[in-house]
Coordinates of C-alpha atoms in Angstrom, one line a residue:
Chain Z
M1112 CA 141.2 -9.2 71.4
R1113 CA 142.8 -12.4 71.4
T1114 CA 140.9 -14.7 69.3
L1115 CA 143.2 -17.6 69.8
E1116 CA 144.7 -18.6 72.9
I1117 CA 146.9 -21.6 73.5
S1118 CA 148.6 -22.2 76.8
N1119 CA 151.1 -24.8 77.7
L1120 CA 149.6 -27.1 75.2
H1121 CA 151.4 -30.5 75.8
K1122 CA 150.4 -33.6 73.7
E1123 CA 151.5 -37.5 74.2
F1124 CA 150.3 -40.7 72.4
V1125 CA 151.2 -44.2 72.6
D1126 CA 153.0 -45.7 69.8
A1127 CA 151.1 -48.6 68.8
Y1128 CA 153.8 -50.7 67.2
T1129 CA 156.5 -50.2 70.2
G1130 CA 154.0 -49.2 72.8
Q1131 CA 156.3 -46.2 74.2
T1132 CA 155.0 -42.9 74.8
V1133 CA 156.0 -40.5 72.3
V1134 CA 155.6 -36.4 73.2
A1135 CA 154.6 -34.9 70.0
V1136 CA 154.0 -31.2 71.5
G1137 CA 156.1 -30.2 74.7
D1138 CA 155.1 -27.0 75.8
V1139 CA 153.5 -24.6 73.3
S1140 CA 151.8 -21.2 74.5
F1141 CA 151.3 -18.4 72.2
S1142 CA 147.9 -16.4 71.1
I1143 CA 146.7 -14.8 67.7
E1144 CA 144.6 -11.3 67.7
Q1145 CA 141.6 -11.0 66.2
G1146 CA 142.3 -10.1 62.1
E1147 CA 145.9 -11.4 62.6
F1148 CA 147.8 -13.8 60.4
V1149 CA 150.0 -16.2 62.0
S1150 CA 152.3 -18.8 60.5
V1151 CA 153.3 -21.5 62.6
L1152 CA 156.9 -22.7 61.4
G1153 CA 158.4 -25.7 62.1
P1154 CA 160.9 -28.8 60.8
S1155 CA 158.9 -31.6 59.6
G1156 CA 157.7 -33.9 62.0
C1157 CA 157.9 -31.1 65.1
G1158 CA 154.3 -31.7 65.8
K1159 CA 153.3 -28.2 64.1
T1160 CA 150.0 -30.0 62.5
T1161 CA 149.3 -31.8 65.6
V1162 CA 148.9 -28.2 67.3
L1163 CA 146.7 -27.4 64.5
N1164 CA 144.4 -30.7 64.7
I1165 CA 144.2 -30.0 68.3
V1166 CA 142.8 -26.5 67.4
A1167 CA 140.6 -27.8 65.0
G1168 CA 139.2 -30.3 67.8
F1169 CA 140.2 -33.0 65.7
D1170 CA 142.5 -34.4 68.2
T1171 CA 142.7 -34.1 72.3
Q1172 CA 145.6 -32.6 74.3
T1173 CA 147.1 -34.4 77.2
S1174 CA 147.1 -31.0 79.1
G1175 CA 147.4 -27.3 78.3
S1176 CA 144.3 -25.1 77.1
V1177 CA 143.0 -24.1 73.8
L1178 CA 140.7 -20.9 74.1
V1179 CA 138.9 -19.5 70.8
G1180 CA 136.9 -16.3 71.4
G1181 CA 137.4 -17.1 75.0
K1182 CA 135.9 -20.8 74.8
Q1183 CA 137.3 -23.7 75.5
V1184 CA 137.6 -26.0 72.3
D1185 CA 135.6 -29.1 72.2
G1186 CA 135.3 -30.9 69.1
P1187 CA 135.3 -29.8 65.7
S1188 CA 133.1 -26.6 64.8
P1189 CA 132.2 -24.2 62.5
E1190 CA 134.2 -21.2 64.4
R1191 CA 137.2 -23.0 63.4
G1192 CA 137.5 -24.0 59.3
V1193 CA 140.3 -25.9 57.9
V1194 CA 141.7 -25.7 54.8
F1195 CA 143.5 -29.1 54.2
Q1196 CA 146.7 -29.9 52.2
S1197 CA 144.7 -32.5 50.5
F1198 CA 141.7 -30.1 49.8
A1199 CA 139.1 -32.4 51.1
L1200 CA 136.7 -30.7 48.7
F1201 CA 133.4 -32.9 48.3
P1202 CA 133.7 -34.6 45.2
W1203 CA 130.2 -35.1 44.6
K1204 CA 129.2 -31.2 45.0
T1205 CA 129.7 -29.0 42.5
V1206 CA 131.4 -25.7 43.2
L1207 CA 128.4 -24.0 44.7
G1208 CA 127.5 -27.3 46.4
N1209 CA 130.7 -26.9 48.3
V1210 CA 130.7 -23.6 49.1
T1211 CA 127.2 -23.4 50.6
F1212 CA 127.8 -26.5 52.6
G1213 CA 128.9 -25.2 55.8
L1214 CA 126.0 -22.2 55.4
R1215 CA 123.5 -25.1 54.7
M1216 CA 124.6 -27.5 57.6
R1217 CA 123.9 -24.3 59.8
G1218 CA 120.5 -23.9 58.5
V1219 CA 121.0 -20.5 56.7
P1220 CA 118.1 -20.3 54.1
R1221 CA 118.7 -21.2 50.4
A1222 CA 118.5 -17.8 49.0
D1223 CA 120.8 -16.2 51.7
R1224 CA 123.5 -19.0 51.4
E1225 CA 123.8 -18.5 47.7
A1226 CA 124.1 -14.8 47.7
V1227 CA 127.1 -15.0 50.5
A1228 CA 128.8 -18.2 48.2
H1229 CA 128.6 -15.8 44.9
Q1230 CA 130.4 -13.1 47.1
Y1231 CA 132.8 -15.6 48.1
L1232 CA 133.4 -17.5 44.7
E1233 CA 133.9 -13.9 43.2
L1234 CA 136.5 -13.0 46.0
V1235 CA 138.8 -16.2 45.1
G1236 CA 138.0 -15.8 41.4
L1237 CA 135.9 -18.9 41.0
Q1238 CA 133.0 -16.9 39.9
G1239 CA 131.6 -18.9 36.5
F1240 CA 132.3 -21.9 37.7
E1241 CA 129.3 -22.6 40.1
A1242 CA 128.2 -25.7 38.7
K1243 CA 131.6 -27.7 38.1
Y1244 CA 132.6 -30.7 39.9
P1245 CA 135.9 -30.2 41.9
H1246 CA 137.7 -32.5 39.7
E1247 CA 136.9 -30.3 36.8
L1248 CA 138.8 -27.6 38.5
S1249 CA 142.9 -27.3 38.4
G1250 CA 144.9 -27.7 42.1
G1251 CA 145.1 -24.0 42.3
M1252 CA 141.5 -23.5 41.8
Q1253 CA 140.4 -26.6 44.1
Q1254 CA 142.2 -25.2 46.8
R1255 CA 141.3 -21.4 46.2
L1256 CA 137.6 -23.4 46.5
G1257 CA 138.8 -24.7 49.9
V1258 CA 139.2 -21.3 51.2
A1259 CA 135.9 -20.0 49.9
R1260 CA 134.5 -22.8 51.6
V1261 CA 135.7 -21.9 54.9
L1262 CA 135.6 -18.0 54.4
A1263 CA 131.8 -18.4 53.4
N1264 CA 131.4 -19.9 57.3
E1265 CA 133.0 -16.4 58.4
P1266 CA 134.8 -18.3 61.3
E1267 CA 136.4 -16.9 64.3
V1268 CA 139.7 -18.3 62.8
M1269 CA 140.5 -20.1 59.5
L1270 CA 143.0 -23.1 60.1
M1271 CA 145.5 -23.5 57.2
D1272 CA 147.4 -27.1 57.4
E1273 CA 150.2 -26.3 54.6
P1274 CA 147.3 -25.9 51.9
F1275 CA 149.5 -24.9 49.0
A1276 CA 152.1 -27.9 49.8
S1277 CA 150.2 -30.1 47.0
V1278 CA 150.5 -27.6 43.9
D1279 CA 153.2 -26.7 42.0
A1280 CA 155.8 -23.8 42.5
Q1281 CA 154.3 -21.3 40.0
T1282 CA 150.6 -21.6 41.2
R1283 CA 152.1 -21.6 44.8
R1284 CA 153.1 -18.3 44.4
K1285 CA 150.0 -17.0 42.8
L1286 CA 148.0 -18.7 45.8
Q1287 CA 149.8 -16.8 48.4
E1288 CA 149.5 -13.9 46.6
E1289 CA 145.9 -14.2 46.1
L1290 CA 145.6 -15.5 50.0
T1291 CA 147.6 -12.3 50.9
G1292 CA 145.0 -9.9 48.8
I1293 CA 142.0 -12.1 50.6
F1294 CA 143.4 -11.2 53.8
E1295 CA 144.0 -7.9 53.2
T1296 CA 140.4 -7.1 52.0
K1297 CA 138.7 -9.4 54.3
R1298 CA 140.8 -9.4 57.4
P1299 CA 140.4 -13.1 59.1
T1300 CA 142.2 -14.4 61.7
V1301 CA 144.3 -17.1 60.1
F1302 CA 146.7 -19.7 61.8
F1303 CA 148.8 -21.1 59.0
V1304 CA 151.1 -24.1 59.1
T1305 CA 154.1 -24.3 56.8
H1306 CA 157.5 -25.6 56.6
D1307 CA 158.1 -23.1 54.1
V1308 CA 160.2 -20.1 55.5
D1309 CA 159.5 -17.6 52.2
E1310 CA 155.6 -18.5 52.5
A1311 CA 155.6 -18.0 56.4
V1312 CA 157.1 -14.6 56.1
F1313 CA 155.4 -13.6 53.1
L1314 CA 152.1 -14.4 54.3
A1315 CA 152.4 -13.7 57.9
D1316 CA 152.3 -10.7 60.5
R1317 CA 153.7 -12.9 62.9
V1318 CA 156.1 -16.1 62.6
V1319 CA 155.4 -18.7 65.8
V1320 CA 158.9 -20.8 65.2
L1321 CA 158.8 -24.6 66.4
S1322 CA 161.7 -26.4 67.6
S1323 CA 161.9 -30.2 66.7
R1324 CA 160.2 -32.7 68.4
P1325 CA 159.2 -32.6 71.6
S1326 CA 158.3 -28.9 70.4
Q1327 CA 158.3 -25.7 72.2
V1328 CA 157.9 -22.1 70.8
A1329 CA 161.7 -21.4 70.0
E1330 CA 160.6 -17.7 69.3
I1331 CA 158.1 -15.6 67.7
V1332 CA 158.9 -13.0 65.1
T1333 CA 157.3 -10.2 64.1
V1334 CA 157.3 -9.6 60.3
P1335 CA 158.5 -6.0 59.4
L1336 CA 156.3 -5.8 56.2
E1337 CA 153.9 -3.5 54.7
R1338 CA 150.6 -4.6 53.3
P1339 CA 149.7 -4.8 50.8
R1340 CA 152.2 -7.3 49.8
H1341 CA 153.6 -8.8 46.2
W1342 CA 156.0 -11.3 45.4
R1343 CA 157.8 -9.3 43.3
S1344 CA 158.4 -6.4 45.5
A1345 CA 158.8 -8.7 48.9
L1346 CA 161.8 -10.1 47.4
D1347 CA 163.7 -7.2 46.7
N1348 CA 162.6 -5.9 50.5
P1349 CA 166.2 -6.4 52.7
D1350 CA 163.7 -6.7 55.7
F1351 CA 161.8 -9.7 54.0
R1352 CA 165.3 -11.4 53.2
H1353 CA 166.6 -10.6 56.8
T1354 CA 163.5 -12.2 58.5
V1355 CA 164.1 -15.4 56.1
T1356 CA 167.4 -15.6 56.9
Y1357 CA 167.0 -15.4 60.6
L1358 CA 164.2 -17.7 60.3
T1359 CA 166.0 -20.1 58.4
D1360 CA 169.0 -19.9 61.1
L1361 CA 167.0 -20.4 63.8
L1362 CA 165.3 -23.9 62.4
A1363 CA 168.8 -24.8 61.3
A1364 CA 170.1 -24.3 65.0
G1365 CA 166.8 -26.4 66.0
E1366 CA 167.8 -29.3 64.0
P1367 CA 169.2 -32.2 66.3
N1368 CA 172.5 -32.7 64.3
A1369 CA 172.7 -29.2 63.1
D1370 CA 175.3 -28.0 65.5
E1371 CA 178.4 -29.7 64.8
S1372 CA 178.1 -28.3 61.3
E1373 CA 177.7 -24.6 62.1
D1374 CA 174.7 -22.8 60.2
A1375 CA 176.9 -20.7 57.6
P1376 CA 176.2 -23.4 54.8
E1377 CA 172.7 -23.5 55.6
T1378 CA 172.3 -20.0 55.5
S1379 CA 174.2 -19.7 52.1
A1380 CA 171.9 -22.1 50.5
A1381 CA 168.5 -19.9 52.1
A1382 CA 169.9 -16.8 51.0
G1383 CA 170.4 -18.3 47.2
A1384 CA 166.9 -19.3 46.9
V1385 CA 165.8 -16.0 48.0
G1386 CA 167.6 -14.3 45.6
E1387 CA 166.8 -17.0 43.0
G1388 CA 162.9 -16.6 43.6
Chain T
M39 CA 162.1 -57.5 -4.2
T40 CA 164.8 -55.9 -2.1
N41 CA 166.2 -53.7 -4.6
I42 CA 162.8 -52.0 -5.1
T43 CA 162.8 -50.2 -1.9
P44 CA 165.8 -48.5 -1.9
S45 CA 165.0 -47.4 -5.3
T46 CA 161.7 -45.9 -5.2
S47 CA 162.6 -44.0 -1.6
G48 CA 166.3 -43.0 -3.6
A49 CA 164.3 -41.5 -6.2
G50 CA 163.7 -38.6 -3.5
Q51 CA 160.0 -38.6 -4.3
P52 CA 158.1 -37.0 -1.6
H53 CA 155.7 -40.5 -1.4
P54 CA 152.7 -38.8 -3.0
K55 CA 151.0 -42.0 -3.0
P56 CA 150.9 -43.9 0.2
G57 CA 150.1 -40.4 2.1
P58 CA 146.2 -39.8 0.7
P59 CA 145.1 -43.8 0.8
K60 CA 146.4 -43.7 5.0
A61 CA 144.4 -40.4 5.1
R62 CA 141.3 -41.9 3.8
F63 CA 141.6 -45.2 5.5
R64 CA 142.3 -43.8 9.0
P65 CA 139.2 -41.4 9.5
W66 CA 137.2 -44.8 8.0
L67 CA 138.5 -46.7 10.7
V68 CA 138.5 -44.3 13.6
R69 CA 134.8 -43.2 12.3
M70 CA 134.1 -46.9 12.7
G71 CA 135.3 -46.7 16.4
E72 CA 133.4 -43.8 17.3
N73 CA 130.3 -45.7 16.2
R74 CA 128.8 -47.1 19.5
V75 CA 126.8 -49.8 17.9
V76 CA 130.1 -51.1 16.3
R77 CA 131.9 -50.7 19.4
T78 CA 129.6 -52.8 21.6
F79 CA 128.7 -55.4 18.8
G80 CA 132.1 -55.7 16.7
P81 CA 133.9 -57.6 18.8
F82 CA 131.6 -60.2 18.6
V83 CA 131.9 -60.7 14.9
P84 CA 134.6 -62.8 14.7
V85 CA 133.2 -65.0 17.5
I86 CA 130.4 -65.7 15.6
L87 CA 132.3 -66.1 12.5
L88 CA 134.6 -68.8 14.0
W89 CA 131.6 -70.1 15.3
W90 CA 129.9 -70.6 12.2
I91 CA 132.7 -71.7 10.3
I92 CA 133.5 -74.6 13.1
A93 CA 130.0 -75.8 12.9
E94 CA 130.0 -75.4 8.9
L95 CA 133.1 -78.0 8.9
E96 CA 131.4 -80.1 11.0
V97 CA 134.1 -80.7 13.3
F98 CA 132.1 -82.0 16.1
P99 CA 128.9 -83.9 15.4
S100 CA 125.7 -82.1 15.2
A101 CA 124.7 -83.5 18.4
F102 CA 127.3 -81.8 20.3
F103 CA 127.8 -78.7 18.3
V104 CA 125.3 -76.6 16.5
G105 CA 125.9 -73.6 14.5
P106 CA 124.4 -69.8 14.7
G107 CA 121.7 -70.7 12.3
T108 CA 120.3 -73.4 13.6
V109 CA 120.4 -71.3 17.1
F110 CA 118.6 -68.9 15.7
E111 CA 116.0 -70.9 14.4
K112 CA 115.4 -72.7 18.0
F113 CA 115.4 -69.4 19.3
D114 CA 112.7 -68.0 17.3
E115 CA 110.5 -71.3 18.1
L116 CA 111.1 -70.9 21.6
I117 CA 109.8 -67.2 21.4
A118 CA 107.1 -68.1 18.7
K119 CA 105.9 -70.9 21.2
G120 CA 105.7 -68.4 24.2
I121 CA 108.2 -70.7 26.2
L122 CA 111.2 -68.2 26.0
P123 CA 109.3 -65.1 27.0
A124 CA 107.7 -67.0 29.9
Y125 CA 111.0 -68.9 31.4
L126 CA 112.9 -65.2 31.0
G127 CA 110.0 -63.6 32.8
D128 CA 110.4 -65.7 35.8
S129 CA 114.2 -65.8 35.9
L130 CA 113.7 -61.7 35.9
E131 CA 111.2 -62.0 38.5
R132 CA 113.8 -64.2 40.6
L133 CA 116.3 -62.1 40.3
F134 CA 114.2 -58.6 41.0
Y135 CA 113.2 -59.9 44.4
G136 CA 116.6 -61.6 45.2
V137 CA 118.3 -58.7 44.2
L138 CA 115.6 -56.4 46.1
F139 CA 115.8 -57.9 49.2
G140 CA 119.1 -58.7 49.0
M141 CA 119.7 -54.9 48.9
L142 CA 117.0 -54.1 51.6
I143 CA 119.4 -56.3 54.0
G144 CA 122.6 -55.5 52.4
V145 CA 123.2 -52.0 52.1
P146 CA 121.8 -51.3 55.8
A147 CA 123.5 -53.7 57.3
G148 CA 126.7 -52.8 55.4
F149 CA 126.7 -49.2 56.4
I150 CA 125.7 -50.5 60.0
V151 CA 128.4 -52.7 60.6
A152 CA 131.0 -50.2 58.5
M153 CA 129.9 -47.4 61.0
S154 CA 130.2 -49.2 64.6
A155 CA 133.2 -50.6 65.6
W156 CA 131.3 -52.8 67.8
A157 CA 129.1 -54.4 65.1
R158 CA 132.1 -54.7 63.4
K159 CA 134.0 -56.8 66.0
L160 CA 130.8 -58.6 66.8
T161 CA 130.1 -59.8 62.9
W162 CA 132.9 -59.9 61.3
P163 CA 134.0 -63.5 61.8
L164 CA 130.8 -64.6 60.9
L165 CA 130.7 -62.5 57.8
M166 CA 133.6 -64.4 57.1
F167 CA 132.4 -67.4 57.6
F168 CA 128.7 -67.2 55.8
Q169 CA 130.6 -65.5 53.0
A170 CA 132.7 -68.4 52.6
I171 CA 129.6 -70.9 52.1
A172 CA 129.0 -71.4 48.6
D173 CA 125.4 -70.3 47.6
I174 CA 124.7 -73.5 46.1
A175 CA 125.9 -75.2 48.9
W176 CA 122.9 -73.8 50.6
L177 CA 120.3 -75.5 48.4
P178 CA 120.0 -78.7 49.9
I179 CA 119.2 -77.6 53.2
V180 CA 117.1 -74.7 51.5
I181 CA 115.2 -77.2 49.3
V182 CA 114.5 -78.8 52.7
W183 CA 112.9 -75.7 54.2
F184 CA 111.2 -74.2 51.3
G185 CA 110.6 -77.3 48.9
F186 CA 110.8 -76.4 44.9
S187 CA 109.9 -72.6 45.0
L188 CA 110.3 -69.6 44.5
T189 CA 111.1 -68.4 48.4
A190 CA 114.3 -71.3 47.8
V191 CA 115.3 -69.5 44.8
T192 CA 115.1 -66.4 46.2
F193 CA 117.0 -67.1 49.5
V194 CA 119.7 -68.3 47.5
I195 CA 119.8 -65.0 45.7
V196 CA 119.7 -62.7 48.6
Y197 CA 122.2 -64.9 50.3
T198 CA 124.8 -64.5 47.5
I199 CA 124.1 -61.0 47.3
V200 CA 124.3 -59.7 50.9
F201 CA 127.7 -60.8 51.7
P202 CA 129.7 -59.1 49.0
L203 CA 127.5 -56.1 49.4
M204 CA 128.1 -55.6 53.1
I205 CA 132.0 -56.4 52.5
S206 CA 132.4 -53.9 49.5
I207 CA 130.7 -51.1 51.7
V208 CA 132.8 -51.7 54.8
S209 CA 135.7 -51.2 52.7
G210 CA 133.8 -48.1 50.8
V211 CA 133.3 -46.5 54.2
E212 CA 136.9 -47.4 55.2
Q213 CA 138.1 -45.5 51.9
V214 CA 136.6 -42.4 52.3
P215 CA 139.4 -39.9 53.0
R216 CA 139.7 -38.8 56.7
D217 CA 140.0 -35.3 55.7
V218 CA 137.0 -34.9 53.8
V219 CA 134.9 -36.2 56.8
R220 CA 137.1 -33.4 59.3
A221 CA 136.1 -30.8 57.0
A222 CA 132.5 -31.7 57.0
R223 CA 132.8 -31.5 60.8
S224 CA 134.8 -28.1 60.5
L225 CA 132.0 -26.6 58.6
G226 CA 129.2 -27.7 61.1
A227 CA 128.1 -30.9 59.8
G228 CA 126.8 -33.2 62.9
R229 CA 127.1 -37.0 62.9
L230 CA 123.9 -37.8 61.2
Q231 CA 124.8 -35.3 58.2
V232 CA 128.1 -36.4 58.0
F233 CA 126.9 -39.7 57.6
T234 CA 124.1 -38.6 54.9
E235 CA 126.5 -36.2 53.0
V236 CA 129.7 -37.4 53.4
I237 CA 129.7 -41.2 54.2
L238 CA 126.7 -42.2 51.7
P239 CA 128.0 -40.3 48.8
G240 CA 131.8 -40.9 49.5
A241 CA 131.3 -45.2 49.9
L242 CA 128.8 -45.0 46.3
P243 CA 131.7 -46.3 44.2
A244 CA 132.2 -49.2 46.8
V245 CA 128.2 -49.4 46.8
A246 CA 128.1 -49.7 43.0
T247 CA 130.9 -52.2 42.7
G248 CA 128.8 -54.4 45.3
I249 CA 126.0 -53.9 43.5
R250 CA 127.6 -55.0 40.3
T251 CA 129.6 -58.2 41.8
G252 CA 126.6 -58.9 44.2
L253 CA 124.1 -58.8 40.8
G254 CA 127.0 -60.8 39.0
Y255 CA 127.0 -63.5 41.8
G256 CA 123.3 -63.6 42.2
W257 CA 122.6 -64.1 38.4
R258 CA 124.9 -67.1 38.7
A259 CA 123.1 -68.6 41.8
L260 CA 119.8 -68.0 39.9
I261 CA 121.0 -70.1 37.3
A262 CA 122.8 -72.8 39.3
A263 CA 119.4 -72.8 41.5
E264 CA 117.0 -73.2 38.3
I265 CA 119.0 -76.3 37.4
I266 CA 118.8 -78.0 40.7
V267 CA 115.3 -76.5 41.8
G268 CA 114.3 -76.5 38.2
T269 CA 110.6 -75.8 37.4
S270 CA 111.0 -72.7 34.9
G271 CA 113.5 -70.1 34.1
V272 CA 116.6 -70.1 32.0
G273 CA 118.5 -72.7 33.9
F274 CA 115.7 -74.8 33.8
L275 CA 115.3 -74.7 29.9
M276 CA 118.8 -75.6 29.5
F277 CA 118.8 -78.4 32.2
D278 CA 115.7 -79.6 30.2
S279 CA 117.1 -79.1 26.7
R280 CA 120.1 -81.3 28.2
R281 CA 118.1 -84.0 29.6
A282 CA 116.0 -84.1 26.2
Q283 CA 119.5 -84.6 23.9
E284 CA 118.7 -81.2 22.3
V285 CA 122.1 -79.3 22.6
T286 CA 120.4 -76.3 20.7
G287 CA 118.4 -75.3 23.7
V288 CA 121.7 -75.1 26.0
F289 CA 123.1 -73.0 23.4
V290 CA 120.1 -70.7 23.3
G291 CA 120.4 -70.5 27.2
M292 CA 123.8 -69.8 27.3
I293 CA 123.5 -66.9 24.7
V294 CA 120.4 -65.3 26.6
L295 CA 122.6 -65.1 29.7
G296 CA 125.4 -63.5 28.4
V297 CA 122.7 -61.0 26.5
L298 CA 120.7 -60.4 29.6
W299 CA 124.0 -59.1 31.4
F300 CA 125.2 -57.3 29.1
A301 CA 121.8 -55.4 28.8
L302 CA 121.6 -55.2 32.3
D303 CA 125.1 -53.4 32.4
A304 CA 124.5 -51.0 29.5
L305 CA 120.7 -50.1 30.8
V306 CA 121.1 -49.7 34.4
L307 CA 124.6 -50.5 36.0
A308 CA 126.6 -48.2 33.8
P309 CA 124.2 -45.2 33.2
F310 CA 123.8 -44.9 37.2
E311 CA 127.7 -44.9 37.2
R312 CA 128.2 -42.5 34.9
R313 CA 125.8 -40.3 36.3
T314 CA 127.4 -40.2 39.8
I315 CA 130.6 -41.4 40.5
E316 CA 131.8 -40.8 36.9
R317 CA 130.6 -37.5 36.9
W318 CA 132.2 -36.4 40.2
G319 CA 135.6 -37.8 39.1
M320 CA 135.5 -40.7 41.5
I321 CA 136.5 -43.3 39.2
R322 CA 136.4 -44.0 35.3
T323 CA 134.3 -46.8 34.5
A324 CA 135.9 -49.5 32.5
E325 CA 132.7 -49.5 29.7
A326 CA 134.3 -48.0 26.3
G327 CA 131.3 -46.3 25.5
R328 CA 132.1 -42.8 26.5

């Protein structure tokens, strides 16, 4: 069953200063199956966040359609919970208050929502922090709270907009591994936007590669990695490395100025990074 | 003298002397610094000392400048006669009503202007215009309208509080991060819930700043109004003393003003901010005591 179906999505906006019409999203179509993890990968400024914002209902498309659970997207909804790069937690609410927020908005009785909240806090490893405020947590813990807050709502699809881009490299690796673990136990449907090739491959079942502006789907790559996944074994896995190299080449080819310089240096740089990491 | 220093250090002693006294001195100072009372009132000690010295040296004639002792005696006398408590009560009552009505008008008006683009477009030029007319500039016409009454003074305080409060609320609402609002929406919050659950607490730091600024302006406007409208109050006390060529009363009034603001901050504003925005990590107050 298709949870998310994006067809011929097109978005234009008028630049406020120049008055010119800018095409942010050219023509994007792809779908996500229930319980599938899809990474959307693309160079920065390619409009991948715009696609996510349209799916979330924060923004509206110029043409094309987005169906979630068979229904046309119309404004934000708890069926499409979002994990933000900026965490976007409620600083005036405790950890528990943040996790129960969605359930409270939907009128779930207190006892029930607390039971659900505890379950998800345990899932992300935040049990015992219920009474803390977000600013008392580390960046990694804050984003785990961001994930728990969305999952507690049991959405049709969890939208993640470069969620680990603002934490340090080591924490990022840990969070990616934890997210994989959470995905493997709960099997939510995930739409994950990133510009980090390693991250896209490590987490996803399929990677949707967008070209640079006006964005189109360049290719959809299936990741040939078994679950459960761990960084330790993924980095030694030739399939992982090949997929990363392949995607890096694809992205480099999509760059406007990459044509004349061949892809060789880009490839070796990426391979070096993988071997190191 | 110059030889002594190298020779002592040249002796290669591990200087046991300078160490311990320093160690004993440091904690004592640190302990003093940790004391709330010392930290609050300590900075005033040199000021009062300087004041006392200047007065004792009789740099200025006593008709212009009096020492702490004289002022304290006058203070005592004014309390004993019941003048100061009565005047202070009057001033605080006016401030209370002014602030109460100012907030009752300013807080909702601020949020309406902040939330509605239409209301903002319609009122922003007016806000700017009326904010520019100084509070005291209203006094002449207010006195014509309301006479020398509590209403006149309250009007001026309300006026001074409403505009800074509204303007801080508008900027506070603008500063609520877009992603936080979006997060609430995508977790199922409706428009009203976004307002009560996100915009209101999110704008609280700005509201607190607005109240602080508004109160400060209101307090100043009150004293100015009392000086001009003058029937009672701390401002009147100061003006009346000046008329009687009595500098001591003016000094008493000035000190009372400072102390009152201090008390208001320490007893009302700071605890409120500590329990809300500071607890939530949204800002750190500049107040030293924490």
